[in-house]
């Protein structure tokens, strides 16, 4: 990949309390980045009917050469760009006290995020309503960081002639990961049969009930009842409401803001030799996701939780139930979680690893320091 990059930095040393305030700006423009074309796929044969959603329909069973499962061509595109701004204010440790506070915002727009290890998956995850071979316009990258606030404060004090204690708090607050409202098409090829992932088709956001063909679901919830819930859900979501009468924008929705607080306690036991050298035995206690630990004491296990709606950045708001007999008119039901009044991320949160985990964790350490 080739990029054109422009950087701007301002570094200020304020005249009081030793404060330092750097400000940064970064803009990158794509020159040559990858996109994929499936030479194996024939052009579309029909279109959807019955609503303003008239995206093309392909015949996934009539490909160029059945000897292969796919023939992919990597091409270059110059579409896409990103930009970031950041500012911070800090006080280097003096008399045992120091802190840092920073804010940043970043956005990025691409044709394809190129996140898989296989060309087949790159192409199938393209999410263009006109099929994977249509390059389309740029859309928000799943790596668009949004807002981020980072704060750190530390205080160290020595006492008794041979001991020292350091207390530190670290806060990281950032925008939740972006995601896209899609259909669940329950099978390879799905609704328009182009071979994309079954949950990767962006929904058409209806203006009214006549622009979506809802049918009663397996639990007996009528089309009218589902529409009332869906319409209210769209109205309550500013991004979706602005997209009525069009296809849902890729990655225009975000999971809830993430608030993570970590703590560290260092306990030093030291001696100073006759030559002025210090030998230190240091015990450490790290608490990751302190908010979740404190919340658990009060029965609030959702404190410090990192939510993640759907999978691979897709949340299936609607289920594709097939076509009306003898037509290309699709029928849908509303996601059961939404019908039950849940948010897309309610039952889906990250619970693995240490750096990004919804559970509190602790670790202890022992270190010998000499010079």
mmCIF file of C-alpha atoms in Angstrom:
data_model
loop_
_atom_site.group_PDB
_atom_site.id
_atom_site.type_symbol
_atom_site.label_atom_id
_atom_site.label_comp_id
_atom_site.label_asym_id
_atom_site.label_seq_id
_atom_site.Cartn_x
_atom_site.Cartn_y
_atom_site.Cartn_z
ATOM 1 C CA UNK A 1 0.000 0.000 0.000
ATOM 2 C CA UNK A 2 1.054 3.581 -0.695
ATOM 3 C CA UNK A 3 -0.126 6.626 1.222
ATOM 4 C CA UNK A 4 0.402 10.358 1.149
ATOM 5 C CA UNK A 5 0.895 11.610 4.714
ATOM 6 C CA UNK A 6 0.832 15.132 6.129
ATOM 7 C CA UNK A 7 1.823 15.788 9.759
ATOM 8 C CA UNK A 8 1.613 18.873 11.950
ATOM 9 C CA UNK A 9 2.886 19.129 15.529
ATOM 10 C CA UNK A 10 3.037 21.956 18.063
ATOM 11 C CA UNK A 11 4.981 21.454 21.299
ATOM 12 C CA UNK A 12 4.262 23.917 24.096
ATOM 13 C CA UNK A 13 6.059 24.214 27.438
ATOM 14 C CA UNK A 14 3.809 26.291 29.648
ATOM 15 C CA UNK A 15 5.296 28.816 32.038
ATOM 16 C CA UNK A 16 3.750 27.451 35.217
ATOM 17 C CA UNK A 17 3.882 24.220 37.199
ATOM 18 C CA UNK A 18 6.172 22.652 34.562
ATOM 19 C CA UNK A 19 3.258 21.739 32.300
ATOM 20 C CA UNK A 20 3.916 20.382 28.788
ATOM 21 C CA UNK A 21 1.208 20.569 26.096
ATOM 22 C CA UNK A 22 1.889 18.932 22.695
ATOM 23 C CA UNK A 23 -0.723 19.130 19.901
ATOM 24 C CA UNK A 24 -0.662 16.841 16.867
ATOM 25 C CA UNK A 25 -2.485 16.560 13.559
ATOM 26 C CA UNK A 26 -2.208 13.779 10.959
ATOM 27 C CA UNK A 27 -3.833 13.371 7.542
ATOM 28 C CA UNK A 28 -3.284 10.384 5.238
ATOM 29 C CA UNK A 29 -4.570 9.933 1.677
ATOM 30 C CA UNK A 30 -4.566 6.563 -0.072
ATOM 31 C CA UNK A 31 -2.596 6.333 -3.314
ATOM 32 C CA UNK A 32 -2.550 2.590 -3.968
ATOM 33 C CA UNK A 33 -4.436 0.208 -1.647
ATOM 34 C CA UNK A 34 -5.946 -3.197 -2.348
ATOM 35 C CA UNK A 35 -9.456 -4.116 -3.383
ATOM 36 C CA UNK A 36 -10.666 -7.419 -4.843
ATOM 37 C CA UNK A 37 -12.618 -8.488 -7.915
ATOM 38 C CA UNK A 38 -14.056 -11.990 -8.347
ATOM 39 C CA UNK A 39 -13.537 -13.001 -11.984
ATOM 40 C CA UNK A 40 -15.518 -16.142 -11.249
ATOM 41 C CA UNK A 41 -18.828 -14.319 -10.697
ATOM 42 C CA UNK A 42 -21.132 -13.496 -13.623
ATOM 43 C CA UNK A 43 -23.107 -10.220 -13.805
ATOM 44 C CA UNK A 44 -26.508 -10.003 -12.059
ATOM 45 C CA UNK A 45 -29.556 -11.564 -13.713
ATOM 46 C CA UNK A 46 -32.494 -9.929 -11.867
ATOM 47 C CA UNK A 47 -33.342 -7.337 -9.225
ATOM 48 C CA UNK A 48 -35.339 -7.300 -6.005
ATOM 49 C CA UNK A 49 -38.970 -6.280 -6.321
ATOM 50 C CA UNK A 50 -41.817 -4.937 -4.217
ATOM 51 C CA UNK A 51 -40.058 -2.044 -2.446
ATOM 52 C CA UNK A 52 -37.587 0.753 -3.294
ATOM 53 C CA UNK A 53 -34.815 -1.750 -2.473
ATOM 54 C CA UNK A 54 -33.982 -2.862 -6.006
ATOM 55 C CA UNK A 55 -30.470 -4.227 -5.495
ATOM 56 C CA UNK A 56 -29.320 -6.801 -8.098
ATOM 57 C CA UNK A 57 -29.730 -10.578 -7.780
ATOM 58 C CA UNK A 58 -26.957 -12.928 -8.933
ATOM 59 C CA UNK A 59 -26.958 -16.627 -9.753
ATOM 60 C CA UNK A 60 -24.317 -18.121 -7.479
ATOM 61 C CA UNK A 61 -24.831 -21.536 -9.153
ATOM 62 C CA UNK A 62 -23.960 -20.279 -12.646
ATOM 63 C CA UNK A 63 -20.344 -19.188 -12.438
ATOM 64 C CA UNK A 64 -17.681 -18.866 -15.099
ATOM 65 C CA UNK A 65 -15.854 -22.135 -14.378
ATOM 66 C CA UNK A 66 -17.007 -24.747 -11.869
ATOM 67 C CA UNK A 67 -13.444 -26.058 -11.629
ATOM 68 C CA UNK A 68 -12.752 -23.293 -9.113
ATOM 69 C CA UNK A 69 -14.509 -21.918 -6.077
ATOM 70 C CA UNK A 70 -13.279 -18.423 -6.875
ATOM 71 C CA UNK A 71 -10.843 -16.521 -9.070
ATOM 72 C CA UNK A 72 -9.798 -13.284 -7.389
ATOM 73 C CA UNK A 73 -7.953 -10.338 -8.862
ATOM 74 C CA UNK A 74 -6.234 -7.875 -6.546
ATOM 75 C CA UNK A 75 -6.521 -4.324 -7.828
ATOM 76 C CA UNK A 76 -5.449 -0.886 -6.630
ATOM 77 C CA UNK A 77 -7.718 1.961 -5.664
ATOM 78 C CA UNK A 78 -6.839 5.489 -4.557
ATOM 79 C CA UNK A 79 -10.098 5.968 -2.680
ATOM 80 C CA UNK A 80 -9.932 6.516 1.048
ATOM 81 C CA UNK A 81 -8.288 8.719 3.644
ATOM 82 C CA UNK A 82 -7.872 9.129 7.403
ATOM 83 C CA UNK A 83 -7.200 11.933 9.826
ATOM 84 C CA UNK A 84 -6.401 12.273 13.510
ATOM 85 C CA UNK A 85 -5.961 15.087 16.004
ATOM 86 C CA UNK A 86 -4.539 14.796 19.508
ATOM 87 C CA UNK A 87 -3.636 17.077 22.389
ATOM 88 C CA UNK A 88 -2.307 16.382 25.844
ATOM 89 C CA UNK A 89 -1.207 18.167 28.978
ATOM 90 C CA UNK A 90 1.234 16.611 31.416
ATOM 91 C CA UNK A 91 3.323 17.370 34.450
ATOM 92 C CA UNK A 92 6.549 15.388 34.786
ATOM 93 C CA UNK A 93 6.914 13.808 38.224
ATOM 94 C CA UNK A 94 8.080 16.348 40.769
ATOM 95 C CA UNK A 95 8.074 15.886 44.523
ATOM 96 C CA UNK A 96 6.571 12.487 43.861
ATOM 97 C CA UNK A 97 3.524 13.699 41.893
ATOM 98 C CA UNK A 98 2.894 13.626 38.143
ATOM 99 C CA UNK A 99 -0.003 13.322 35.742
ATOM 100 C CA UNK A 100 -0.961 13.200 32.081
ATOM 101 C CA UNK A 101 -4.282 13.956 30.369
ATOM 102 C CA UNK A 102 -4.808 13.557 26.623
ATOM 103 C CA UNK A 103 -7.638 13.645 24.093
ATOM 104 C CA UNK A 104 -7.701 12.428 20.517
ATOM 105 C CA UNK A 105 -10.196 11.993 17.717
ATOM 106 C CA UNK A 106 -9.712 10.028 14.533
ATOM 107 C CA UNK A 107 -11.739 8.972 11.525
ATOM 108 C CA UNK A 108 -10.948 6.807 8.517
ATOM 109 C CA UNK A 109 -12.733 5.957 5.244
ATOM 110 C CA UNK A 110 -11.910 3.048 2.945
ATOM 111 C CA UNK A 111 -13.230 0.824 0.171
ATOM 112 C CA UNK A 112 -12.187 -2.373 1.961
ATOM 113 C CA UNK A 113 -10.626 -2.826 5.394
ATOM 114 C CA UNK A 114 -8.536 -5.862 4.285
ATOM 115 C CA UNK A 115 -8.870 -7.703 7.602
ATOM 116 C CA UNK A 116 -8.826 -11.357 6.522
ATOM 117 C CA UNK A 117 -5.985 -13.708 5.635
ATOM 118 C CA UNK A 118 -7.807 -14.965 2.503
ATOM 119 C CA UNK A 119 -8.768 -13.140 -0.666
ATOM 120 C CA UNK A 120 -12.072 -15.014 -0.701
ATOM 121 C CA UNK A 121 -13.048 -13.534 2.669
ATOM 122 C CA UNK A 122 -11.872 -10.061 1.677
ATOM 123 C CA UNK A 123 -14.237 -10.122 -1.268
ATOM 124 C CA UNK A 124 -17.160 -11.760 0.535
ATOM 125 C CA UNK A 125 -16.995 -9.151 3.300
ATOM 126 C CA UNK A 126 -17.130 -6.155 0.962
ATOM 127 C CA UNK A 127 -20.768 -5.290 1.898
ATOM 128 C CA UNK A 128 -21.592 -3.356 -1.283
ATOM 129 C CA UNK A 129 -25.321 -3.514 -2.013
ATOM 130 C CA UNK A 130 -24.590 -3.904 -5.733
ATOM 131 C CA UNK A 131 -22.407 -6.968 -5.244
ATOM 132 C CA UNK A 132 -18.826 -7.623 -4.235
ATOM 133 C CA UNK A 133 -17.396 -6.703 -7.637
ATOM 134 C CA UNK A 134 -18.739 -3.144 -7.469
ATOM 135 C CA UNK A 135 -16.038 -0.948 -5.979
ATOM 136 C CA UNK A 136 -18.555 1.528 -4.615
ATOM 137 C CA UNK A 137 -17.908 4.613 -2.561
ATOM 138 C CA UNK A 138 -15.754 4.818 0.531
ATOM 139 C CA UNK A 139 -17.233 4.071 3.942
ATOM 140 C CA UNK A 140 -16.149 4.408 7.538
ATOM 141 C CA UNK A 141 -13.410 1.952 8.443
ATOM 142 C CA UNK A 142 -13.851 -0.373 11.382
ATOM 143 C CA UNK A 143 -10.531 1.074 12.591
ATOM 144 C CA UNK A 144 -11.940 4.600 12.884
ATOM 145 C CA UNK A 145 -11.134 5.220 16.534
ATOM 146 C CA UNK A 146 -13.535 8.079 17.222
ATOM 147 C CA UNK A 147 -13.075 9.824 20.575
ATOM 148 C CA UNK A 148 -10.474 8.768 23.119
ATOM 149 C CA UNK A 149 -9.534 10.193 26.508
ATOM 150 C CA UNK A 150 -6.498 8.892 28.416
ATOM 151 C CA UNK A 151 -5.509 9.999 31.907
ATOM 152 C CA UNK A 152 -2.779 8.912 34.278
ATOM 153 C CA UNK A 153 -1.915 10.122 37.752
ATOM 154 C CA UNK A 154 0.803 8.821 40.065
ATOM 155 C CA UNK A 155 2.086 9.724 43.509
ATOM 156 C CA UNK A 156 5.169 8.325 45.258
ATOM 157 C CA UNK A 157 6.272 8.864 48.839
ATOM 158 C CA UNK A 158 9.160 7.453 50.822
ATOM 159 C CA UNK A 159 9.208 6.890 54.548
ATOM 160 C CA UNK A 160 10.931 5.083 57.445
ATOM 161 C CA UNK A 161 14.273 5.422 55.697
ATOM 162 C CA UNK A 162 13.935 2.192 53.724
ATOM 163 C CA UNK A 163 10.457 2.057 52.158
ATOM 164 C CA UNK A 164 8.608 3.766 49.333
ATOM 165 C CA UNK A 165 5.066 3.450 47.976
ATOM 166 C CA UNK A 166 3.794 4.452 44.532
ATOM 167 C CA UNK A 167 0.071 4.689 43.800
ATOM 168 C CA UNK A 168 -1.049 5.005 40.168
ATOM 169 C CA UNK A 169 -4.377 5.199 38.350
ATOM 170 C CA UNK A 170 -4.836 4.804 34.595
ATOM 171 C CA UNK A 171 -8.053 5.736 32.772
ATOM 172 C CA UNK A 172 -8.909 4.955 29.158
ATOM 173 C CA UNK A 173 -12.220 6.118 27.719
ATOM 174 C CA UNK A 174 -12.989 5.635 24.043
ATOM 175 C CA UNK A 175 -15.758 5.333 21.512
ATOM 176 C CA UNK A 176 -17.161 1.831 21.089
ATOM 177 C CA UNK A 177 -16.283 -0.173 17.994
ATOM 178 C CA UNK A 178 -18.330 0.720 14.894
ATOM 179 C CA UNK A 179 -20.785 -1.748 13.373
ATOM 180 C CA UNK A 180 -23.322 -2.026 10.534
ATOM 181 C CA UNK A 181 -27.014 -2.919 10.548
ATOM 182 C CA UNK A 182 -27.470 -5.876 8.219
ATOM 183 C CA UNK A 183 -29.794 -8.738 7.259
ATOM 184 C CA UNK A 184 -29.385 -12.289 8.496
ATOM 185 C CA UNK A 185 -29.814 -14.248 5.252
ATOM 186 C CA UNK A 186 -29.133 -17.675 6.827
ATOM 187 C CA UNK A 187 -27.071 -19.299 4.137
ATOM 188 C CA UNK A 188 -24.309 -18.982 1.571
ATOM 189 C CA UNK A 189 -25.164 -16.453 -1.138
ATOM 190 C CA UNK A 190 -28.110 -15.206 0.830
ATOM 191 C CA UNK A 191 -30.709 -12.809 -0.449
ATOM 192 C CA UNK A 192 -29.023 -11.642 -3.656
ATOM 193 C CA UNK A 193 -26.914 -14.784 -4.184
ATOM 194 C CA UNK A 194 -23.603 -13.094 -4.907
ATOM 195 C CA UNK A 195 -21.629 -15.273 -2.472
ATOM 196 C CA UNK A 196 -21.149 -12.666 0.280
ATOM 197 C CA UNK A 197 -21.284 -13.573 3.963
ATOM 198 C CA UNK A 198 -24.817 -14.344 5.099
ATOM 199 C CA UNK A 199 -24.899 -11.524 7.676
ATOM 200 C CA UNK A 200 -23.114 -8.946 5.531
ATOM 201 C CA UNK A 201 -25.994 -7.442 3.524
ATOM 202 C CA UNK A 202 -26.744 -3.872 4.572
ATOM 203 C CA UNK A 203 -30.401 -3.277 5.309
ATOM 204 C CA UNK A 204 -32.634 -0.919 3.392
ATOM 205 C CA UNK A 205 -34.001 1.516 6.006
ATOM 206 C CA UNK A 206 -37.739 1.895 5.310
ATOM 207 C CA UNK A 207 -39.600 5.192 5.461
ATOM 208 C CA UNK A 208 -42.825 3.406 6.313
ATOM 209 C CA UNK A 209 -44.310 -0.093 6.517
ATOM 210 C CA UNK A 210 -45.050 -0.204 2.774
ATOM 211 C CA UNK A 211 -41.293 -0.199 2.087
ATOM 212 C CA UNK A 212 -40.625 -3.471 3.896
ATOM 213 C CA UNK A 213 -42.468 -6.793 3.613
ATOM 214 C CA UNK A 214 -42.701 -8.078 7.172
ATOM 215 C CA UNK A 215 -44.332 -11.421 7.951
ATOM 216 C CA UNK A 216 -45.394 -13.033 11.220
ATOM 217 C CA UNK A 217 -42.489 -14.754 12.974
ATOM 218 C CA UNK A 218 -42.343 -18.221 14.527
ATOM 219 C CA UNK A 219 -43.519 -16.824 17.868
ATOM 220 C CA UNK A 220 -46.695 -15.468 16.313
ATOM 221 C CA UNK A 221 -45.699 -11.797 16.439
ATOM 222 C CA UNK A 222 -47.623 -10.131 13.618
ATOM 223 C CA UNK A 223 -46.151 -7.953 10.904
ATOM 224 C CA UNK A 224 -47.886 -4.891 12.388
ATOM 225 C CA UNK A 225 -46.472 -5.525 15.846
ATOM 226 C CA UNK A 226 -42.978 -5.996 14.411
ATOM 227 C CA UNK A 227 -43.241 -2.806 12.396
ATOM 228 C CA UNK A 228 -44.213 -0.812 15.481
ATOM 229 C CA UNK A 229 -41.060 -2.025 17.263
ATOM 230 C CA UNK A 230 -38.809 -1.577 14.213
ATOM 231 C CA UNK A 231 -40.135 1.881 13.424
ATOM 232 C CA UNK A 232 -39.580 3.019 17.009
ATOM 233 C CA UNK A 233 -36.077 1.523 17.015
ATOM 234 C CA UNK A 234 -35.180 3.433 13.838
ATOM 235 C CA UNK A 235 -36.687 6.668 15.170
ATOM 236 C CA UNK A 236 -34.701 6.355 18.404
ATOM 237 C CA UNK A 237 -31.444 5.902 16.470
ATOM 238 C CA UNK A 238 -30.326 9.203 14.913
ATOM 239 C CA UNK A 239 -28.075 7.592 12.290
ATOM 240 C CA UNK A 240 -30.672 5.078 11.133
ATOM 241 C CA UNK A 241 -33.421 7.675 11.138
ATOM 242 C CA UNK A 242 -31.354 9.932 8.874
ATOM 243 C CA UNK A 243 -30.864 6.988 6.503
ATOM 244 C CA UNK A 244 -34.559 6.248 5.931
ATOM 245 C CA UNK A 245 -35.222 5.608 2.271
ATOM 246 C CA UNK A 246 -31.623 4.502 1.699
ATOM 247 C CA UNK A 247 -29.245 1.689 2.600
ATOM 248 C CA UNK A 248 -27.692 1.682 6.049
ATOM 249 C CA UNK A 249 -24.240 3.227 5.986
ATOM 250 C CA UNK A 250 -21.365 0.890 6.781
ATOM 251 C CA UNK A 251 -20.010 1.303 10.325
ATOM 252 C CA UNK A 252 -22.231 4.300 11.037
ATOM 253 C CA UNK A 253 -23.390 2.772 14.347
ATOM 254 C CA UNK A 254 -21.182 2.392 17.406
ATOM 255 C CA UNK A 255 -21.170 0.294 20.531
ATOM 256 C CA UNK A 256 -21.420 2.159 23.860
ATOM 257 C CA UNK A 257 -18.543 4.303 25.070
ATOM 258 C CA UNK A 258 -15.903 2.262 26.912
ATOM 259 C CA UNK A 259 -14.654 3.340 30.343
ATOM 260 C CA UNK A 260 -11.683 1.402 31.720
ATOM 261 C CA UNK A 261 -9.848 2.174 34.967
ATOM 262 C CA UNK A 262 -6.691 0.327 36.050
ATOM 263 C CA UNK A 263 -4.652 0.704 39.238
ATOM 264 C CA UNK A 264 -1.110 -0.156 40.290
ATOM 265 C CA UNK A 265 0.475 -0.264 43.738
ATOM 266 C CA UNK A 266 4.254 -0.525 44.058
ATOM 267 C CA UNK A 267 5.846 -1.207 47.418
ATOM 268 C CA UNK A 268 9.628 -0.730 47.593
ATOM 269 C CA UNK A 269 12.028 -1.919 50.270
ATOM 270 C CA UNK A 270 15.462 -0.416 49.676
ATOM 271 C CA UNK A 271 18.904 0.015 51.124
ATOM 272 C CA UNK A 272 21.614 2.447 50.084
ATOM 273 C CA UNK A 273 25.190 1.147 50.133
ATOM 274 C CA UNK A 274 28.227 3.026 51.357
ATOM 275 C CA UNK A 275 29.030 3.843 47.727
ATOM 276 C CA UNK A 276 25.663 5.541 47.298
ATOM 277 C CA UNK A 277 24.051 2.772 45.251
ATOM 278 C CA UNK A 278 20.465 1.759 45.983
ATOM 279 C CA UNK A 279 19.238 -1.847 46.007
ATOM 280 C CA UNK A 280 15.469 -2.274 45.934
ATOM 281 C CA UNK A 281 13.107 -5.187 46.408
ATOM 282 C CA UNK A 282 9.836 -4.181 44.758
ATOM 283 C CA UNK A 283 6.415 -5.790 45.186
ATOM 284 C CA UNK A 284 3.676 -4.842 42.728
ATOM 285 C CA UNK A 285 -0.091 -5.297 42.519
ATOM 286 C CA UNK A 286 -1.885 -4.502 39.250
ATOM 287 C CA UNK A 287 -5.682 -4.341 39.063
ATOM 288 C CA UNK A 288 -7.070 -4.322 35.538
ATOM 289 C CA UNK A 289 -10.616 -3.010 35.072
ATOM 290 C CA UNK A 290 -10.944 -1.610 38.553
ATOM 291 C CA UNK A 291 -14.434 -0.372 37.684
ATOM 292 C CA UNK A 292 -15.682 -3.934 37.257
ATOM 293 C CA UNK A 293 -14.146 -4.934 40.596
ATOM 294 C CA UNK A 294 -15.798 -2.045 42.446
ATOM 295 C CA UNK A 295 -19.063 -2.625 40.585
ATOM 296 C CA UNK A 296 -19.120 -6.265 41.667
ATOM 297 C CA UNK A 297 -19.190 -5.133 45.311
ATOM 298 C CA UNK A 298 -22.440 -3.291 44.603
ATOM 299 C CA UNK A 299 -23.983 -5.874 42.270
ATOM 300 C CA UNK A 300 -23.190 -3.771 39.177
ATOM 301 C CA UNK A 301 -21.380 -6.303 37.027
ATOM 302 C CA UNK A 302 -21.934 -4.125 33.947
ATOM 303 C CA UNK A 303 -19.382 -1.552 35.182
ATOM 304 C CA UNK A 304 -16.262 -1.734 33.039
ATOM 305 C CA UNK A 305 -18.011 -3.848 30.416
ATOM 306 C CA UNK A 306 -16.900 -3.652 26.765
ATOM 307 C CA UNK A 307 -19.828 -4.271 24.431
ATOM 308 C CA UNK A 308 -19.626 -5.656 20.906
ATOM 309 C CA UNK A 309 -22.826 -5.907 18.860
ATOM 310 C CA UNK A 310 -23.045 -8.800 16.392
ATOM 311 C CA UNK A 311 -20.005 -10.450 14.849
ATOM 312 C CA UNK A 312 -17.346 -9.127 12.470
ATOM 313 C CA UNK A 313 -18.908 -5.672 12.696
ATOM 314 C CA UNK A 314 -22.375 -6.781 11.525
ATOM 315 C CA UNK A 315 -25.585 -6.737 13.545
ATOM 316 C CA UNK A 316 -28.513 -8.525 11.806
ATOM 317 C CA UNK A 317 -31.423 -6.208 12.571
ATOM 318 C CA UNK A 318 -33.701 -8.096 10.159
ATOM 319 C CA UNK A 319 -34.010 -11.762 9.171
ATOM 320 C CA UNK A 320 -34.495 -12.644 5.496
ATOM 321 C CA UNK A 321 -37.278 -15.262 5.392
ATOM 322 C CA UNK A 322 -37.303 -15.953 1.641
ATOM 323 C CA UNK A 323 -39.249 -14.640 -1.341
ATOM 324 C CA UNK A 324 -42.944 -14.464 -1.953
ATOM 325 C CA UNK A 325 -43.747 -17.471 -4.135
ATOM 326 C CA UNK A 326 -42.962 -16.900 -7.799
ATOM 327 C CA UNK A 327 -41.543 -13.394 -7.251
ATOM 328 C CA UNK A 328 -38.408 -11.538 -6.252
ATOM 329 C CA UNK A 329 -40.233 -9.814 -3.378
ATOM 330 C CA UNK A 330 -38.259 -10.502 -0.150
ATOM 331 C CA UNK A 331 -39.943 -11.118 3.190
ATOM 332 C CA UNK A 332 -38.486 -10.302 6.595
ATOM 333 C CA UNK A 333 -38.910 -10.626 10.349
ATOM 334 C CA UNK A 334 -37.383 -8.379 13.009
ATOM 335 C CA UNK A 335 -34.512 -9.620 15.176
ATOM 336 C CA UNK A 336 -35.987 -11.278 18.280
ATOM 337 C CA UNK A 337 -33.646 -9.356 20.618
ATOM 338 C CA UNK A 338 -34.996 -6.048 19.322
ATOM 339 C CA UNK A 339 -38.579 -7.306 19.706
ATOM 340 C CA UNK A 340 -37.777 -8.072 23.344
ATOM 341 C CA UNK A 341 -36.650 -4.484 23.913
ATOM 342 C CA UNK A 342 -32.918 -5.157 24.044
ATOM 343 C CA UNK A 343 -30.158 -3.062 22.539
ATOM 344 C CA UNK A 344 -27.994 -4.740 19.861
ATOM 345 C CA UNK A 345 -25.082 -5.141 22.279
ATOM 346 C CA UNK A 346 -26.931 -6.219 25.445
ATOM 347 C CA UNK A 347 -25.968 -9.905 25.325
ATOM 348 C CA UNK A 348 -22.676 -9.492 23.520
ATOM 349 C CA UNK A 349 -19.569 -8.264 25.312
ATOM 350 C CA UNK A 350 -15.838 -8.935 25.183
ATOM 351 C CA UNK A 351 -14.757 -11.301 27.931
ATOM 352 C CA UNK A 352 -11.329 -12.554 26.874
ATOM 353 C CA UNK A 353 -7.750 -11.386 27.215
ATOM 354 C CA UNK A 354 -6.290 -8.859 29.617
ATOM 355 C CA UNK A 355 -5.984 -5.596 27.722
ATOM 356 C CA UNK A 356 -9.610 -5.625 26.572
ATOM 357 C CA UNK A 357 -11.703 -7.665 28.971
ATOM 358 C CA UNK A 358 -15.031 -7.002 30.670
ATOM 359 C CA UNK A 359 -13.871 -8.787 33.832
ATOM 360 C CA UNK A 360 -11.508 -7.439 36.452
ATOM 361 C CA UNK A 361 -8.162 -9.191 36.761
ATOM 362 C CA UNK A 362 -5.199 -8.894 39.093
ATOM 363 C CA UNK A 363 -1.527 -9.761 38.962
ATOM 364 C CA UNK A 364 1.286 -9.579 41.495
ATOM 365 C CA UNK A 365 4.957 -9.145 40.766
ATOM 366 C CA UNK A 366 8.328 -9.263 42.450
ATOM 367 C CA UNK A 367 11.386 -7.408 41.161
ATOM 368 C CA UNK A 368 14.915 -6.756 42.371
ATOM 369 C CA UNK A 369 16.410 -3.449 41.199
ATOM 370 C CA UNK A 370 20.049 -2.455 41.516
ATOM 371 C CA UNK A 371 22.441 0.005 39.906
#
